[in-house]
Amino acid sequence: MQTPDWIAVDWGTSNLRVWLMREDGTPIAARTGDRGMNSLTRDGFEPALLELVSDDLPSTGPVPVIVCGMAGSRQGWAEAPYRAVPCPPPGLAEATAVQTADPRLSVRILPGIKQDKPADVMRGEETQIAGALQLRPGFDGVICLPGTHTKWAHVSAGEVVSFRTFMTGEIFALLAKSSVLRHSVDTDGWDDAAFADAVSDGMSRSTPLSADLFSLRAEALLHDLSPARAHARLSGLLIGLELAGARPYWLGQEIAICGSGGLSRAYAAALKAQGAETHILDAEETTLAGLTAAYRSQKEPST
Amino acid sequence: MQTPDWIAVDWGTSNLRVWLMREDGTPIAARTGDRGMNSLTRDGFEPALLELVSDDLPSTGPVPVIVCGMAGSRQGWAEAPYRAVPCPPPGLAEATAVQTADPRLSVRILPGIKQDKPADVMRGEETQIAGALQLRPGFDGVICLPGTHTKWAHVSAGEVVSFRTFMTGEIFALLAKSSVLRHSVDTDGWDDAAFADAVSDGMSRSTPLSADLFSLRAEALLHDLSPARAHARLSGLLIGLELAGARPYWLGQEIAICGSGGLSRAYAAALKAQGAETHILDAEETTLAGLTAAYRSQKEPST
């Protein structure tokens, strides 16, 4: 196999993703591991990375490794201090260099972004935002990055102006898997109409949300609510609540959604019902575009 | 020790509470066990009860045992089918008798209450409502029973007219113990002012709730938010959201709160900030009053 010119790494809380890259920004191979930040002490990051790439490293000269995500947190490989909004997505000039035992590696970790008020932080999404700006040059509007902690970011003139993080995905997972609703929800099932109704209920200002949630259990006990409909309704209630709170972000804006397929489509459907059109960007492609932009930023003066 | 005339049992999902009772309704002794419904198969209930009371049973004649709670669910000791609202809290006439291997026991399980629309169910709280009506004869208003699944019940003319269950307590516990907020929240700490502010935020129609929740994490990372304040704020945001949804229940009503000390006081404080006065009833005393009312209902014609 071809030797990589550089290596792109997205190192999250519970797993990591590595791409062996050509100089021109095309991937030679992609690999995924389960050694996320949460499972590692500081000394564990280099071995975890080598486990995935050691056989592919050239013996001559160090290979640049560009890392984004939680590896740059205080509990990570090396702290890459946050940049503060408003700012462009950070590039290599702001990255933290990491000393490695293996001389074949030259590792740099990209910083996350912080916001003073309302207090908020991101690590990894800033690189996806950089990628979105590569894929859609001149984008001006809001980028929604759905996930465990969904981010909504205002982007204008190449800068992240402000952002908010919604715990919707984590709350959904806790309710679906660890609450009394686990008996009533099948996360493999879905129902478009139930989702749409629930989004509307979740957005409504008079909805008793945590009572509507319990009703999923009671509907299953009393009226045989199907686990697939319960799943769609649970998702819809929580996304509806988020969209109501995030309205100042998306109302009247150009909206890009960057996330995994099913979740992105759910957000797009919910926003469309509110009259808001969206563009969906592939999450992996966007991450890679952001890491590639960072890799190139060491060679080109920024404009 | 004195032999009990009858035995009162509150059998919940994760534990059970047993009182050895005198004929006149005063307890001789109270015992708590951890053999809740979730840890038992159908055959396990009788041994679990005997473990707590066997030494105290008289050899002559069976002792009446009155049970409320999840032991009456389909997965419990024996199903005690729900009564439907509007209805008075069920008494012994509606109870399900259970055959026991031990001839010293005469067990009856009180039914729960169901509501068709919005779909809802309770098991155990109906007996607390019966107790509240004993402690406050002629009560007309709303009874709030805070807990894992907080109930709000409209009670009028001795009947439960309607009710709603809010998952606030379960959502709080999942967020405080199992989400990213576990790093930032100390459930042993508290801050009255932070709670009051958060209730107000949680009730506000424009609050991005799941973003305000994540801000607890970001505030801890960026601004050293104390874990005690984070606890009070998490609790306040969720109780505020509940009070906004439950407003049709409590607005302009006489309000009784029946729950554990700290949680009841938090609800009372939150409601007081909205101009609503409350009476707090002791949860254990109320449960016992309800079970005693059921015990007596076998002897007295209902009025």
XYZ file of C-alpha atoms in Angstrom:
606
model
C 0.000 0.000 0.000
C 1.034 3.559 -0.677
C 2.815 5.415 2.140
C 0.700 8.291 3.542
C 1.927 11.872 3.126
C 0.066 12.834 6.278
C -2.496 11.435 8.698
C -5.862 12.929 9.679
C -7.334 12.016 13.079
C -10.747 12.752 14.613
C -10.314 11.709 18.263
C -13.580 11.694 20.163
C -14.719 10.803 23.644
C -15.518 7.172 22.924
C -13.711 6.349 19.691
C -11.268 7.631 17.111
C -11.149 7.738 13.341
C -7.939 7.841 11.339
C -7.389 8.505 7.638
C -4.100 7.841 5.812
C -3.902 10.758 3.406
C -2.265 11.721 0.115
C -0.738 15.150 -0.316
C -3.637 16.138 -2.599
C -6.208 15.569 0.164
C -7.579 12.194 -0.947
C -7.672 9.370 1.597
C -5.745 6.147 0.981
C -7.454 4.287 3.805
C -9.736 4.971 6.785
C -9.604 3.161 10.134
C -11.728 3.293 13.244
C -10.772 2.353 16.791
C -12.582 2.266 20.110
C -9.780 3.877 22.140
C -11.616 7.160 22.727
C -10.380 9.791 25.174
C -12.505 8.355 27.998
C -10.658 5.024 27.888
C -7.140 6.506 27.816
C -4.669 8.100 30.191
C -2.224 10.637 28.755
C 0.382 7.936 28.075
C -2.100 5.823 26.151
C -2.731 8.093 23.162
C 0.495 7.447 21.232
C 0.235 3.617 21.503
C -3.460 3.785 20.564
C -2.620 5.770 17.446
C 0.338 3.541 16.532
C -1.889 0.496 16.826
C -3.857 1.848 13.864
C -1.045 3.333 11.701
C 2.346 1.910 12.730
C 2.668 -0.471 9.794
C 2.072 2.304 7.293
C 4.587 4.860 8.518
C 7.621 5.537 6.282
C 10.998 5.032 7.905
C 12.261 8.359 6.547
C 11.273 11.571 8.264
C 8.259 12.232 10.491
C 4.740 12.127 9.041
C 2.491 15.068 9.942
C -0.492 13.965 12.051
C -3.338 16.500 12.388
C -5.744 15.757 15.248
C -9.075 17.340 16.130
C -11.500 16.553 18.963
C -11.345 15.576 22.596
C -7.691 14.502 22.427
C -7.028 18.233 22.902
C -8.975 18.538 26.155
C -7.394 18.918 29.584
C -7.924 15.204 30.217
C -6.668 14.301 26.713
C -3.329 13.763 25.005
C -2.194 17.373 25.402
C -4.311 20.428 26.110
C -4.967 22.590 23.064
C -6.416 25.715 24.716
C -9.757 26.950 23.372
C -9.957 29.897 21.004
C -12.740 32.342 21.855
C -15.597 33.407 19.555
C -15.777 35.314 17.333
C -12.942 33.578 15.488
C -12.296 31.563 12.339
C -12.054 27.812 12.901
C -8.513 27.395 14.278
C -5.755 26.204 11.934
C -2.295 24.724 12.474
C -0.881 28.068 13.591
C -2.976 27.708 16.771
C -2.381 23.956 17.200
C -0.546 22.304 20.091
C 2.485 20.198 19.104
C 2.855 16.891 20.968
C 6.203 15.236 21.649
C 6.070 11.559 20.706
C 8.395 8.692 21.597
C 8.172 7.403 18.032
C 10.250 9.700 15.772
C 8.102 8.813 12.761
C 5.253 10.990 14.071
C 4.848 14.781 14.091
C 1.572 15.328 15.953
C -0.370 18.567 16.244
C -3.734 18.941 17.950
C -6.204 21.601 16.819
C -7.878 23.720 19.528
C -11.572 23.796 20.239
C -13.636 26.983 20.539
C -15.171 28.519 23.648
C -17.850 31.135 24.223
C -17.936 33.208 27.379
C -21.661 33.957 27.573
C -23.755 31.906 27.361
C -20.910 29.634 28.486
C -20.263 26.998 25.848
C -17.483 24.868 24.375
C -16.816 22.693 21.331
C -13.998 20.349 20.345
C -14.044 18.728 16.939
C -17.066 20.551 15.556
C -14.913 23.627 14.828
C -12.995 21.442 12.357
C -16.252 20.321 10.752
C -17.206 23.977 10.450
C -13.851 24.601 8.745
C -14.705 21.720 6.409
C -18.163 23.095 5.676
C -16.540 26.380 4.686
C -14.278 24.437 2.295
C -17.199 22.550 0.775
C -19.379 25.704 0.579
C -17.011 28.656 0.222
C -18.547 31.899 1.410
C -21.260 30.135 3.427
C -23.101 32.612 5.636
C -25.758 31.269 7.960
C -26.148 28.612 10.599
C -24.537 25.173 10.713
C -26.339 22.518 12.746
C -24.180 19.580 13.841
C -26.536 16.972 15.325
C -25.130 14.363 17.689
C -24.797 13.517 21.372
C -24.307 17.222 22.005
C -25.856 18.999 19.039
C -24.211 22.302 18.105
C -25.822 25.262 16.363
C -23.192 27.717 15.083
C -23.670 31.109 13.481
C -21.035 31.431 10.759
C -20.401 34.679 8.932
C -17.432 36.050 6.935
C -15.480 32.858 7.629
C -15.856 33.201 11.406
C -17.808 31.369 14.076
C -19.795 34.244 15.536
C -21.661 32.391 18.309
C -22.906 28.903 19.104
C -25.051 26.857 21.473
C -24.843 23.205 22.471
C -28.035 21.205 23.075
C -27.858 17.941 25.052
C -30.720 16.504 22.994
C -28.842 13.413 21.778
C -27.574 12.463 25.218
C -31.011 12.978 26.798
C -32.562 10.884 24.023
C -30.087 8.040 24.582
C -30.560 8.085 28.370
C -34.355 8.041 28.059
C -34.420 5.385 25.317
C -31.923 3.055 26.982
C -31.879 3.726 30.726
C -35.294 5.108 31.741
C -38.698 3.453 32.162
C -39.235 4.269 28.461
C -36.740 1.561 27.483
C -39.617 -0.926 27.754
C -41.674 1.018 25.216
C -39.134 2.301 22.660
C -37.520 0.363 19.809
C -34.690 2.468 18.425
C -34.634 0.333 15.261
C -38.213 1.335 14.395
C -39.519 4.655 13.038
C -42.714 6.416 11.994
C -42.560 9.651 9.975
C -46.031 10.894 10.908
C -45.524 10.267 14.637
C -42.205 12.131 14.418
C -43.761 15.134 12.699
C -46.604 15.354 15.237
C -44.177 15.061 18.124
C -41.892 17.784 16.760
C -44.889 20.072 16.635
C -45.874 19.114 20.200
C -42.297 19.529 21.435
C -42.094 23.018 19.921
C -45.393 24.098 21.424
C -45.045 26.425 24.348
C -47.841 24.802 26.308
C -46.634 21.206 26.070
C -45.991 19.486 29.417
C -42.886 17.844 27.971
C -41.892 15.439 30.719
C -45.544 14.367 31.004
C -45.736 13.738 27.264
C -42.627 11.608 27.687
C -44.244 9.487 30.416
C -47.313 9.151 28.190
C -45.194 7.020 25.848
C -45.023 4.456 28.641
C -48.701 4.808 29.543
C -49.769 4.658 25.860
C -47.816 1.425 25.523
C -49.448 -0.033 28.655
C -53.002 1.099 27.911
C -53.248 1.517 24.123
C -50.516 -0.720 22.629
C -48.434 2.162 21.279
C -45.886 0.487 18.981
C -42.202 0.703 19.989
C -41.399 2.131 16.546
C -43.902 4.979 16.921
C -42.704 5.532 20.497
C -39.146 5.913 19.165
C -40.177 8.457 16.540
C -42.296 10.332 19.082
C -39.518 10.421 21.706
C -37.097 11.749 19.095
C -39.642 14.277 17.829
C -40.530 15.669 21.265
C -36.860 16.266 22.102
C -35.906 17.684 18.692
C -39.020 19.888 18.817
C -37.974 21.258 22.198
C -34.512 21.942 20.755
C -35.844 23.690 17.649
C -38.044 25.928 19.804
C -35.010 26.926 21.886
C -32.740 27.272 18.855
C -35.242 29.367 16.870
C -33.132 32.556 17.138
C -30.384 30.566 15.405
C -32.213 29.136 12.419
C -35.100 31.487 11.742
C -34.586 33.201 8.401
C -31.059 31.800 8.002
C -29.356 29.642 5.438
C -29.059 26.289 7.222
C -26.493 23.535 6.687
C -26.809 20.266 8.618
C -23.688 18.220 9.173
C -24.167 14.847 10.845
C -24.903 11.171 10.370
C -27.495 10.212 7.754
C -30.597 9.311 9.750
C -30.248 12.042 12.336
C -29.530 14.715 9.719
C -32.622 13.685 7.791
C -34.721 13.895 10.977
C -33.508 17.451 11.668
C -34.067 18.387 8.010
C -37.632 17.019 8.121
C -38.391 18.830 11.376
C -37.034 22.125 10.018
C -38.840 21.711 6.706
C -42.135 21.400 8.610
C -41.296 24.850 10.000
C -40.758 26.189 6.497
C -36.949 26.125 6.763
C -34.929 24.611 3.915
C -31.632 22.908 4.702
C -28.574 21.464 2.963
C -27.183 18.236 4.362
C -23.407 17.797 4.424
C -21.841 14.389 4.958
C -20.195 14.355 8.391
C -17.117 12.323 7.429
C -16.465 14.280 4.256
C -16.798 17.530 6.182
C -14.430 16.443 8.969
C -11.859 15.372 6.408
C -12.205 18.647 4.501
C -11.606 20.527 7.756
C -8.515 18.517 8.684
C -7.204 18.917 5.114
C -7.718 22.671 5.315
C -5.711 22.681 8.549
C -2.955 20.579 6.947
C -2.738 23.026 4.054
C -2.810 26.051 6.335
C 0.777 25.339 7.327
C 1.876 25.838 3.734
C -0.318 28.656 2.482
C -0.628 32.101 3.943
C -4.181 32.555 5.172
C -6.258 35.011 3.183
C -43.297 -7.523 70.991
C -47.002 -7.081 70.448
C -48.576 -9.205 67.704
C -49.845 -7.083 64.789
C -53.571 -6.916 64.082
C -52.815 -6.255 60.437
C -49.881 -5.392 58.168
C -49.532 -2.413 55.818
C -47.210 -2.723 52.782
C -46.037 -0.146 50.243
C -44.331 -2.257 47.551
C -42.466 -0.176 45.015
C -40.274 -0.819 42.009
C -36.979 -0.901 43.857
C -37.866 -1.445 47.514
C -40.709 -2.169 49.930
C -41.830 -0.765 53.238
C -43.799 -2.746 55.805
C -45.608 -1.589 58.951
C -46.860 -3.917 61.689
C -50.126 -2.274 62.706
C -52.512 -2.147 65.662
C -56.243 -2.280 65.103
C -56.513 1.427 65.956
C -54.220 2.412 63.067
C -51.011 3.063 64.993
C -47.830 1.309 63.847
C -45.996 -1.081 66.163
C -42.920 -1.251 63.953
C -41.768 -0.232 60.466
C -39.357 -2.200 58.280
C -37.759 -1.514 54.907
C -36.402 -4.041 52.425
C -34.690 -3.799 49.056
C -36.710 -6.552 47.359
C -38.651 -4.230 45.063
C -40.794 -5.505 42.202
C -37.919 -5.190 39.725
C -35.806 -7.723 41.622
C -38.571 -10.337 42.044
C -40.364 -12.955 39.992
C -43.974 -13.767 40.903
C -42.879 -16.575 43.258
C -40.518 -14.283 45.113
C -43.030 -11.895 46.686
C -44.320 -14.118 49.488
C -40.824 -15.127 50.708
C -39.680 -11.477 50.474
C -42.590 -10.404 52.668
C -42.130 -13.283 55.144
C -38.468 -12.343 55.503
C -39.609 -9.077 57.061
C -42.653 -10.219 59.100
C -42.548 -14.004 59.659
C -41.379 -13.825 63.284
C -44.221 -11.495 64.207
C -47.171 -13.413 62.799
C -49.583 -14.953 65.289
C -50.112 -18.722 64.963
C -53.887 -18.279 65.180
C -55.840 -17.162 62.160
C -54.551 -15.234 59.133
C -53.389 -11.606 59.520
C -54.779 -9.147 56.960
C -52.023 -7.708 54.742
C -52.961 -4.635 52.690
C -50.555 -3.876 49.836
C -50.310 -0.857 47.531
C -47.872 -0.104 44.731
C -46.111 -1.957 41.940
C -46.747 -5.400 43.497
C -50.145 -5.059 41.779
C -48.741 -4.566 38.279
C -48.807 -7.185 35.535
C -45.166 -8.062 36.320
C -45.844 -8.036 40.077
C -47.211 -10.432 42.683
C -50.718 -10.508 41.211
C -52.315 -8.058 38.817
C -54.731 -5.645 40.469
C -56.413 -4.114 37.388
C -56.463 -0.322 37.197
C -59.593 1.631 38.060
C -60.328 4.443 35.606
C -60.693 8.141 36.450
C -62.870 9.748 37.604
C -63.020 7.510 40.676
C -62.376 7.594 44.415
C -59.049 6.059 45.466
C -59.788 2.310 45.346
C -60.515 0.482 48.626
C -60.506 -3.147 49.648
C -63.721 -3.868 47.711
C -61.687 -3.399 44.508
C -58.558 -5.187 45.766
C -57.097 -8.404 44.359
C -56.788 -11.270 46.859
C -53.577 -13.307 46.623
C -53.362 -16.995 47.581
C -50.362 -17.573 49.819
C -48.589 -20.788 50.786
C -48.331 -19.560 54.367
C -51.798 -19.815 56.029
C -50.942 -17.001 58.448
C -51.298 -14.388 55.664
C -54.415 -12.922 54.041
C -53.036 -10.660 51.320
C -54.965 -8.124 49.271
C -53.432 -5.750 46.730
C -55.025 -2.376 46.029
C -55.456 -1.394 42.368
C -53.793 1.569 40.713
C -55.640 4.188 38.666
C -55.515 4.749 34.915
C -56.530 7.613 32.659
C -57.449 7.046 29.039
C -56.515 10.419 27.575
C -53.927 11.722 28.013
C -52.836 8.157 28.686
C -51.509 7.861 32.215
C -51.196 5.398 35.093
C -50.373 5.395 38.807
C -49.778 2.625 41.340
C -49.238 3.564 44.974
C -49.946 7.269 44.664
C -53.709 6.568 44.670
C -53.257 5.245 48.213
C -51.368 8.384 49.202
C -54.244 10.400 47.772
C -56.633 8.338 49.914
C -54.396 9.156 52.867
C -54.353 12.847 52.056
C -58.161 12.803 52.069
C -58.025 11.220 55.544
C -55.576 13.811 56.831
C -57.466 16.692 55.192
C -61.112 15.647 54.976
C -62.998 17.466 52.236
C -59.790 18.512 50.422
C -60.590 19.949 47.012
C -57.707 20.952 44.795
C -54.534 19.465 43.404
C -52.182 17.021 45.092
C -48.582 17.020 43.881
C -46.614 13.847 44.649
C -42.982 14.562 43.751
C -40.653 11.643 43.066
C -39.075 9.660 40.250
C -42.334 10.069 38.352
C -44.038 13.099 39.855
C -47.845 12.998 39.809
C -50.224 15.944 39.743
C -53.780 14.877 40.613
C -56.975 16.919 40.564
C -59.070 15.796 43.521
C -62.653 16.910 44.011
C -65.603 15.528 46.010
C -63.450 12.614 47.177
C -62.582 11.542 43.617
C -59.458 11.647 41.489
C -60.747 13.656 38.534
C -57.630 13.634 36.335
C -53.868 13.377 36.696
C -50.567 13.723 34.848
C -47.206 12.088 35.447
C -43.991 14.049 34.860
C -40.688 12.168 34.451
C -38.804 15.044 36.066
C -37.222 12.978 38.855
C -35.990 10.247 36.540
C -34.611 12.769 34.026
C -32.877 14.607 36.887
C -31.275 11.401 38.166
C -30.112 10.328 34.687
C -28.589 13.740 33.977
C -26.977 14.102 37.418
C -25.531 10.590 37.543
C -25.143 9.273 33.991
C -24.665 12.251 31.639
C -21.707 14.561 31.015
C -23.165 16.738 33.805
C -22.100 14.152 36.400
C -18.679 15.826 36.374
C -20.194 19.181 37.304
C -23.046 18.354 39.716
C -22.784 17.523 43.424
C -26.156 16.196 44.565
C -25.164 16.776 48.198
C -24.806 20.526 47.612
C -27.516 23.157 47.146
C -28.007 26.882 46.535
C -31.433 28.492 47.067
C -30.832 31.509 44.825
C -29.511 29.406 41.941
C -32.554 27.149 42.270
C -34.993 30.070 42.177
C -33.335 31.613 39.106
C -33.313 28.266 37.329
C -36.998 27.604 38.061
C -37.780 30.928 36.470
C -35.583 30.101 33.451
C -37.095 26.622 33.154
C -40.630 28.058 33.157
C -39.798 30.663 30.529
C -41.207 29.900 27.128
C -38.127 31.068 25.309
C -35.541 29.053 27.253
C -33.399 26.681 25.175
C -33.651 24.072 27.911
C -31.218 21.414 26.705
C -28.698 24.177 25.916
C -29.081 25.636 29.407
C -28.380 22.136 30.702
C -25.141 21.858 28.719
C -24.172 25.309 29.975
C -23.819 23.765 33.445
C -20.907 21.764 32.045
C -19.460 24.715 30.142
C -19.866 27.050 33.148
C -17.947 24.535 35.238
C -15.169 24.300 32.628
C -14.883 28.025 31.905
C -16.168 29.852 34.993
C -15.730 27.396 37.913
C -19.468 26.964 38.526
C -19.676 25.176 41.885
C -21.106 21.627 41.883
C -23.607 22.698 44.573
C -24.959 25.554 42.429
C -24.978 23.274 39.396
C -27.123 20.808 41.372
C -29.622 23.485 42.395
C -29.713 24.870 38.863
C -30.234 21.444 37.240
C -33.069 20.749 39.667
C -34.580 24.194 39.105
C -34.508 24.029 35.307
C -36.317 20.678 35.302
C -38.856 21.606 37.998
C -39.462 24.910 36.191
C -40.182 23.062 32.952
C -42.584 20.821 34.866
C -44.385 23.722 36.555
C -44.867 25.432 33.194
C -46.429 22.262 31.767
C -48.461 21.577 34.913
C -49.781 25.141 35.168
C -53.370 24.123 34.252
C -53.213 21.844 37.290
C -52.016 24.197 40.010
C -53.045 27.665 38.895
C -55.658 29.039 41.297
C -56.001 25.718 43.138
C -55.497 24.616 46.693
C -52.227 22.660 46.522
C -51.024 19.837 48.763
C -47.529 18.402 48.264
C -46.888 14.871 49.427
C -43.299 13.639 49.161
C -39.922 13.403 50.842
C -38.721 16.410 52.812
C -36.122 18.060 50.593
C -37.951 17.530 47.330
C -41.270 18.718 48.764
C -39.624 21.878 50.049
C -38.089 22.513 46.602
C -41.509 22.225 44.927
C -43.060 24.424 47.614
C -40.376 27.088 47.117
C -40.781 26.990 43.336
C -44.568 27.306 43.593
C -44.336 30.074 46.185
C -42.206 32.090 43.759
C -45.180 31.823 41.391
C -47.511 33.126 44.102
C -48.962 29.696 44.895
C -49.221 28.605 48.538
C -48.884 24.921 49.383
C -49.354 22.529 52.302
C -46.743 19.810 52.713
C -47.906 16.366 53.846
C -45.439 13.801 55.131
C -45.160 11.014 52.568
C -44.919 8.115 55.024
C -47.738 9.377 57.216
C -49.924 9.848 54.158
C -49.225 6.366 52.784
C -50.035 4.831 56.136
C -53.248 6.849 56.427
C -54.272 5.584 52.985
C -53.552 1.942 53.785
C -55.385 2.328 57.110
C -58.395 3.805 55.305
C -58.364 0.768 53.000
C -58.107 -1.612 55.976
C -61.098 0.049 57.601
C -63.094 0.117 54.380
C -63.665 -3.630 54.736
C -65.540 -3.041 57.962
C -67.430 0.151 57.356
C -69.937 0.795 54.630
C -68.569 3.478 52.334
C -70.396 6.772 52.463
